Amino acid sequence: MLGSGKGSNLAAIAEAARQPGCPFEVARVLSDVADAGILEHARRFGLPHRFVAPGKFRTKLDDEAERAYIAALREARVDYVVLAGFMRILKGEFLRVFENRVVNIHPSLLPSFPGLEAWKQALDYGVKVTGCTVHFVDQGVDTGPIIAQQTVPVLDGDTAATLHQRIQLSERECYPATLAALARGEIQLRGRSCVRTDPAGGA
Ligand code: GRF
């Protein structure tokens, strides 16, 4: 997993991974922020974790850093690269190496409200329903194929903070459940549509 922030999604995913019968494990946690909460959660769960310096740019990894991230993930033999609040755009070589295997969660119902503070964008726009989206990462920002979405109603009297909090609760359910479906091979990418398939063989 890669993250830059507090790590609530990692905590939910690591907790799910502990449950009997969970089809996935967290192989490694990397962060571009040395004191990020996600590294602290990883330590608490006993998961291998490491700060990997992002290099000289603010919004992306430089070439050397990109190589370091790729090497660390390859070494851990990951099937999927799971992003949770990783604040750097991944492009080019990284997405080629892990083609259709990089997954992200975004705090709105994409394609509405891509980018930063999506919950605030939704509140300011006045929508009645928002939520979270788990999607594959492509070259764009929040534009990749949608794997799963979970709705969250916008309540009268919501503030950006209360809405954000409920979306994050929804993320903590939706992300582990979606990763389990991916790990069980229940999701197939057809064009830009993700289709649920029967792992026993039917489609
Ligand atoms: C999540 O709310 C996610 O929607 C966004 O970044 C946030 C990360 O939070 N992409 P956390 O670090 O998992 O608590």
CSV table of C-alpha atoms and ligand atoms in Angstrom, one decimal:
chain,number,residue,atom,x,y,z
A,1,MET,CA,0.0,0.0,0.0
A,2,LEU,CA,1.1,3.6,-0.6
A,3,GLY,CA,-0.1,6.6,1.3
A,4,SER,CA,0.9,10.0,2.5
A,5,GLY,CA,-1.6,10.6,5.3
A,6,LYS,CA,-3.2,9.4,8.4
A,7,GLY,CA,-3.8,5.8,7.2
A,8,SER,CA,-7.4,5.1,8.2
A,9,ASN,CA,-7.9,3.0,5.1
A,10,LEU,CA,-4.8,1.0,5.8
A,11,ALA,CA,-6.0,0.4,9.3
A,12,ALA,CA,-9.4,-0.9,7.9
A,13,ILE,CA,-7.7,-3.0,5.3
A,14,ALA,CA,-5.1,-4.5,7.7
A,15,GLU,CA,-7.9,-5.3,10.2
A,16,ALA,CA,-9.9,-7.0,7.4
A,17,ALA,CA,-6.7,-9.0,6.4
A,18,ARG,CA,-6.6,-10.4,10.0
A,19,GLN,CA,-10.0,-11.9,9.7
A,20,PRO,CA,-10.2,-15.7,9.0
A,21,GLY,CA,-10.8,-16.4,5.3
A,22,CYS,CA,-9.7,-13.0,4.1
A,23,PRO,CA,-8.2,-13.5,0.6
A,24,PHE,CA,-5.6,-10.8,0.8
A,25,GLU,CA,-2.7,-9.6,2.9
A,26,VAL,CA,-0.8,-6.4,3.0
A,27,ALA,CA,2.7,-7.1,1.8
A,28,ARG,CA,4.3,-3.8,2.4
A,29,VAL,CA,3.4,-0.2,3.2
A,30,LEU,CA,5.4,2.7,1.7
A,31,SER,CA,5.0,6.4,2.3
A,32,ASP,CA,6.6,9.5,0.8
A,33,VAL,CA,6.0,11.3,4.1
A,34,ALA,CA,8.5,10.2,6.8
A,35,ASP,CA,6.1,10.8,9.8
A,36,ALA,CA,2.8,9.8,8.1
A,37,GLY,CA,0.2,8.2,10.2
A,38,ILE,CA,0.0,5.3,7.7
A,39,LEU,CA,3.5,4.2,8.7
A,40,GLU,CA,2.5,4.3,12.4
A,41,HIS,CA,-0.6,2.1,11.7
A,42,ALA,CA,1.6,-0.3,9.7
A,43,ARG,CA,4.0,-0.6,12.6
A,44,ARG,CA,1.0,-1.2,15.0
A,45,PHE,CA,-0.2,-4.0,12.7
A,46,GLY,CA,3.3,-5.5,12.4
A,47,LEU,CA,3.4,-4.8,8.6
A,48,PRO,CA,6.7,-4.2,6.8
A,49,HIS,CA,6.8,-0.4,6.2
A,50,ARG,CA,9.2,2.2,5.0
A,51,PHE,CA,9.5,5.8,4.1
A,52,VAL,CA,10.8,6.1,0.5
A,53,ALA,CA,12.0,9.6,-0.4
A,54,PRO,CA,10.0,11.1,-3.3
A,55,GLY,CA,12.8,13.1,-4.8
A,56,LYS,CA,12.8,16.7,-6.0
A,57,PHE,CA,9.2,17.3,-7.2
A,58,ARG,CA,6.2,18.2,-5.2
A,59,THR,CA,3.4,16.4,-7.0
A,60,LYS,CA,5.1,13.4,-8.5
A,61,LEU,CA,8.0,11.0,-8.0
A,62,ASP,CA,11.3,11.8,-9.7
A,63,ASP,CA,12.8,9.1,-11.9
A,64,GLU,CA,15.1,7.7,-9.1
A,65,ALA,CA,12.3,7.7,-6.6
A,66,GLU,CA,10.0,6.0,-9.1
A,67,ARG,CA,12.6,3.2,-9.5
A,68,ALA,CA,12.9,2.9,-5.8
A,69,TYR,CA,9.1,2.5,-5.3
A,70,ILE,CA,8.9,0.0,-8.2
A,71,ALA,CA,11.8,-2.0,-6.8
A,72,ALA,CA,10.3,-2.1,-3.3
A,73,LEU,CA,6.9,-3.3,-4.6
A,74,ARG,CA,8.5,-5.9,-6.9
A,75,GLU,CA,10.6,-7.2,-4.1
A,76,ALA,CA,7.4,-7.7,-2.0
A,77,ARG,CA,5.9,-9.5,-5.1
A,78,VAL,CA,2.6,-7.6,-4.8
A,79,ASP,CA,-0.3,-8.5,-6.9
A,80,TYR,CA,-1.9,-5.0,-6.5
A,81,VAL,CA,-0.6,-1.6,-5.6
A,82,VAL,CA,-3.2,-0.1,-3.3
A,83,LEU,CA,-3.2,3.7,-2.9
A,84,ALA,CA,-4.9,5.5,0.0
A,85,GLY,CA,-4.3,9.2,0.1
A,86,PHE,CA,-0.9,8.9,-1.8
A,87,MET,CA,-0.5,12.5,-2.8
A,88,ARG,CA,1.7,12.0,-5.9
A,89,ILE,CA,0.6,11.4,-9.4
A,90,LEU,CA,1.8,8.1,-10.7
A,91,LYS,CA,2.4,7.9,-14.4
A,92,GLY,CA,4.6,6.4,-17.1
A,93,GLU,CA,6.9,3.7,-16.1
A,94,PHE,CA,5.1,2.9,-12.8
A,95,LEU,CA,1.8,2.4,-14.5
A,96,ARG,CA,3.4,0.3,-17.2
A,97,VAL,CA,5.0,-2.0,-14.7
A,98,PHE,CA,1.8,-2.4,-12.7
A,99,GLU,CA,-0.6,-2.1,-15.6
A,100,ASN,CA,-4.2,-2.5,-14.4
A,101,ARG,CA,-2.9,-3.4,-11.0
A,102,VAL,CA,-2.9,0.0,-9.3
A,103,VAL,CA,-6.1,0.8,-7.3
A,104,ASN,CA,-7.2,4.0,-5.6
A,105,ILE,CA,-10.0,5.2,-3.5
A,106,HIS,CA,-11.6,8.6,-4.1
A,107,PRO,CA,-14.0,10.4,-1.8
A,108,SER,CA,-16.8,11.1,-4.3
A,109,LEU,CA,-18.9,9.3,-6.9
A,110,LEU,CA,-16.6,9.7,-9.9
A,111,PRO,CA,-16.7,11.1,-12.5
A,112,SER,CA,-18.2,13.8,-10.3
A,113,PHE,CA,-15.8,15.8,-8.3
A,114,PRO,CA,-12.3,14.5,-9.1
A,115,GLY,CA,-9.3,16.2,-7.5
A,116,LEU,CA,-8.9,17.6,-4.1
A,117,GLU,CA,-11.4,18.0,-1.3
A,118,ALA,CA,-14.1,16.1,-3.3
A,119,TRP,CA,-16.5,16.1,-0.3
A,120,LYS,CA,-16.3,19.8,-0.2
A,121,GLN,CA,-16.9,20.1,-3.9
A,122,ALA,CA,-20.0,17.9,-3.6
A,123,LEU,CA,-21.3,19.9,-0.6
A,124,ASP,CA,-20.7,23.3,-2.4
A,125,TYR,CA,-22.4,21.9,-5.5
A,126,GLY,CA,-25.5,20.9,-3.5
A,127,VAL,CA,-25.7,17.3,-4.5
A,128,LYS,CA,-28.0,15.1,-2.4
A,129,VAL,CA,-25.9,11.9,-2.7
A,130,THR,CA,-22.2,11.5,-2.8
A,131,GLY,CA,-19.9,8.6,-1.7
A,132,CYS,CA,-16.7,6.9,-2.5
A,133,THR,CA,-15.2,5.2,-5.6
A,134,VAL,CA,-12.6,2.5,-5.9
A,135,HIS,CA,-11.0,2.6,-9.3
A,136,PHE,CA,-8.0,1.5,-11.3
A,137,VAL,CA,-5.4,4.2,-11.8
A,138,ASP,CA,-4.7,5.3,-15.3
A,139,GLN,CA,-2.7,8.2,-16.7
A,140,GLY,CA,-5.3,10.8,-15.8
A,141,VAL,CA,-6.3,12.1,-12.4
A,142,ASP,CA,-9.2,10.1,-10.9
A,143,THR,CA,-10.2,8.9,-14.4
A,144,GLY,CA,-9.5,5.2,-14.4
A,145,PRO,CA,-12.1,2.4,-14.7
A,146,ILE,CA,-14.5,2.2,-11.8
A,147,ILE,CA,-14.4,-1.0,-9.8
A,148,ALA,CA,-16.9,-0.2,-7.0
A,149,GLN,CA,-18.9,2.7,-5.6
A,150,GLN,CA,-20.7,3.2,-2.3
A,151,THR,CA,-23.2,6.1,-1.8
A,152,VAL,CA,-23.4,8.4,1.1
A,153,PRO,CA,-26.4,10.8,1.5
A,154,VAL,CA,-25.7,14.5,2.0
A,155,LEU,CA,-27.8,15.5,5.0
A,156,ASP,CA,-29.4,18.9,5.7
A,157,GLY,CA,-27.0,20.7,8.1
A,158,ASP,CA,-23.9,18.7,6.9
A,159,THR,CA,-20.7,20.6,7.1
A,160,ALA,CA,-17.6,19.7,5.0
A,161,ALA,CA,-16.3,18.0,8.1
A,162,THR,CA,-19.3,15.9,8.9
A,163,LEU,CA,-19.8,14.8,5.3
A,164,HIS,CA,-16.1,14.0,5.0
A,165,GLN,CA,-16.3,11.9,8.2
A,166,ARG,CA,-19.3,9.8,6.9
A,167,ILE,CA,-17.5,9.3,3.5
A,168,GLN,CA,-14.5,8.0,5.3
A,169,LEU,CA,-16.6,5.5,7.2
A,170,SER,CA,-18.0,4.4,3.9
A,171,GLU,CA,-14.5,4.0,2.5
A,172,ARG,CA,-13.4,1.8,5.3
A,173,GLU,CA,-16.2,-0.6,4.3
A,174,CYS,CA,-16.0,-0.3,0.6
A,175,TYR,CA,-12.2,-0.6,0.2
A,176,PRO,CA,-11.5,-3.9,2.0
A,177,ALA,CA,-14.6,-5.5,0.4
A,178,THR,CA,-13.5,-4.4,-3.0
A,179,LEU,CA,-9.9,-5.6,-2.5
A,180,ALA,CA,-11.3,-9.0,-1.3
A,181,ALA,CA,-13.3,-9.3,-4.6
A,182,LEU,CA,-10.2,-8.4,-6.6
A,183,ALA,CA,-8.1,-10.9,-4.7
A,184,ARG,CA,-10.7,-13.6,-5.3
A,185,GLY,CA,-10.6,-12.9,-9.0
A,186,GLU,CA,-14.2,-11.8,-9.1
A,187,ILE,CA,-13.6,-8.6,-11.1
A,188,GLN,CA,-12.7,-8.5,-14.7
A,189,LEU,CA,-11.8,-5.4,-16.7
A,190,ARG,CA,-13.6,-5.2,-20.1
A,191,GLY,CA,-12.7,-2.0,-21.9
A,192,ARG,CA,-13.2,0.5,-19.2
A,193,SER,CA,-16.0,-1.5,-17.4
A,194,CYS,CA,-15.3,-3.7,-14.5
A,195,VAL,CA,-17.6,-6.7,-14.5
A,196,ARG,CA,-18.2,-9.0,-11.5
A,197,THR,CA,-17.6,-12.6,-12.5
A,198,ASP,CA,-18.2,-15.9,-10.8
A,199,PRO,CA,-14.8,-17.1,-9.6
A,200,ALA,CA,-16.1,-20.7,-10.1
A,201,GLY,CA,-16.0,-20.1,-13.8
A,202,GLY,CA,-19.2,-18.5,-15.0
A,203,ALA,CA,-19.2,-14.9,-16.1
B,1,GRF,C1,-9.1,9.0,1.8
B,1,GRF,O1,-10.1,9.7,2.3
B,1,GRF,C2,-9.2,8.9,0.3
B,1,GRF,O2,-10.5,9.1,-0.1
B,1,GRF,C3,-8.3,9.9,-0.2
B,1,GRF,O3,-7.3,10.1,0.7
B,1,GRF,C4,-7.8,9.8,2.0
B,1,GRF,C5,-6.8,9.0,2.7
B,1,GRF,O4,-7.1,8.8,4.1
B,1,GRF,N1,-7.8,9.5,-1.5
B,1,GRF,P1,-6.3,7.8,5.0
B,1,GRF,O5,-4.9,8.2,5.0
B,1,GRF,O6,-6.5,6.4,4.5
B,1,GRF,O7,-6.9,8.0,6.4
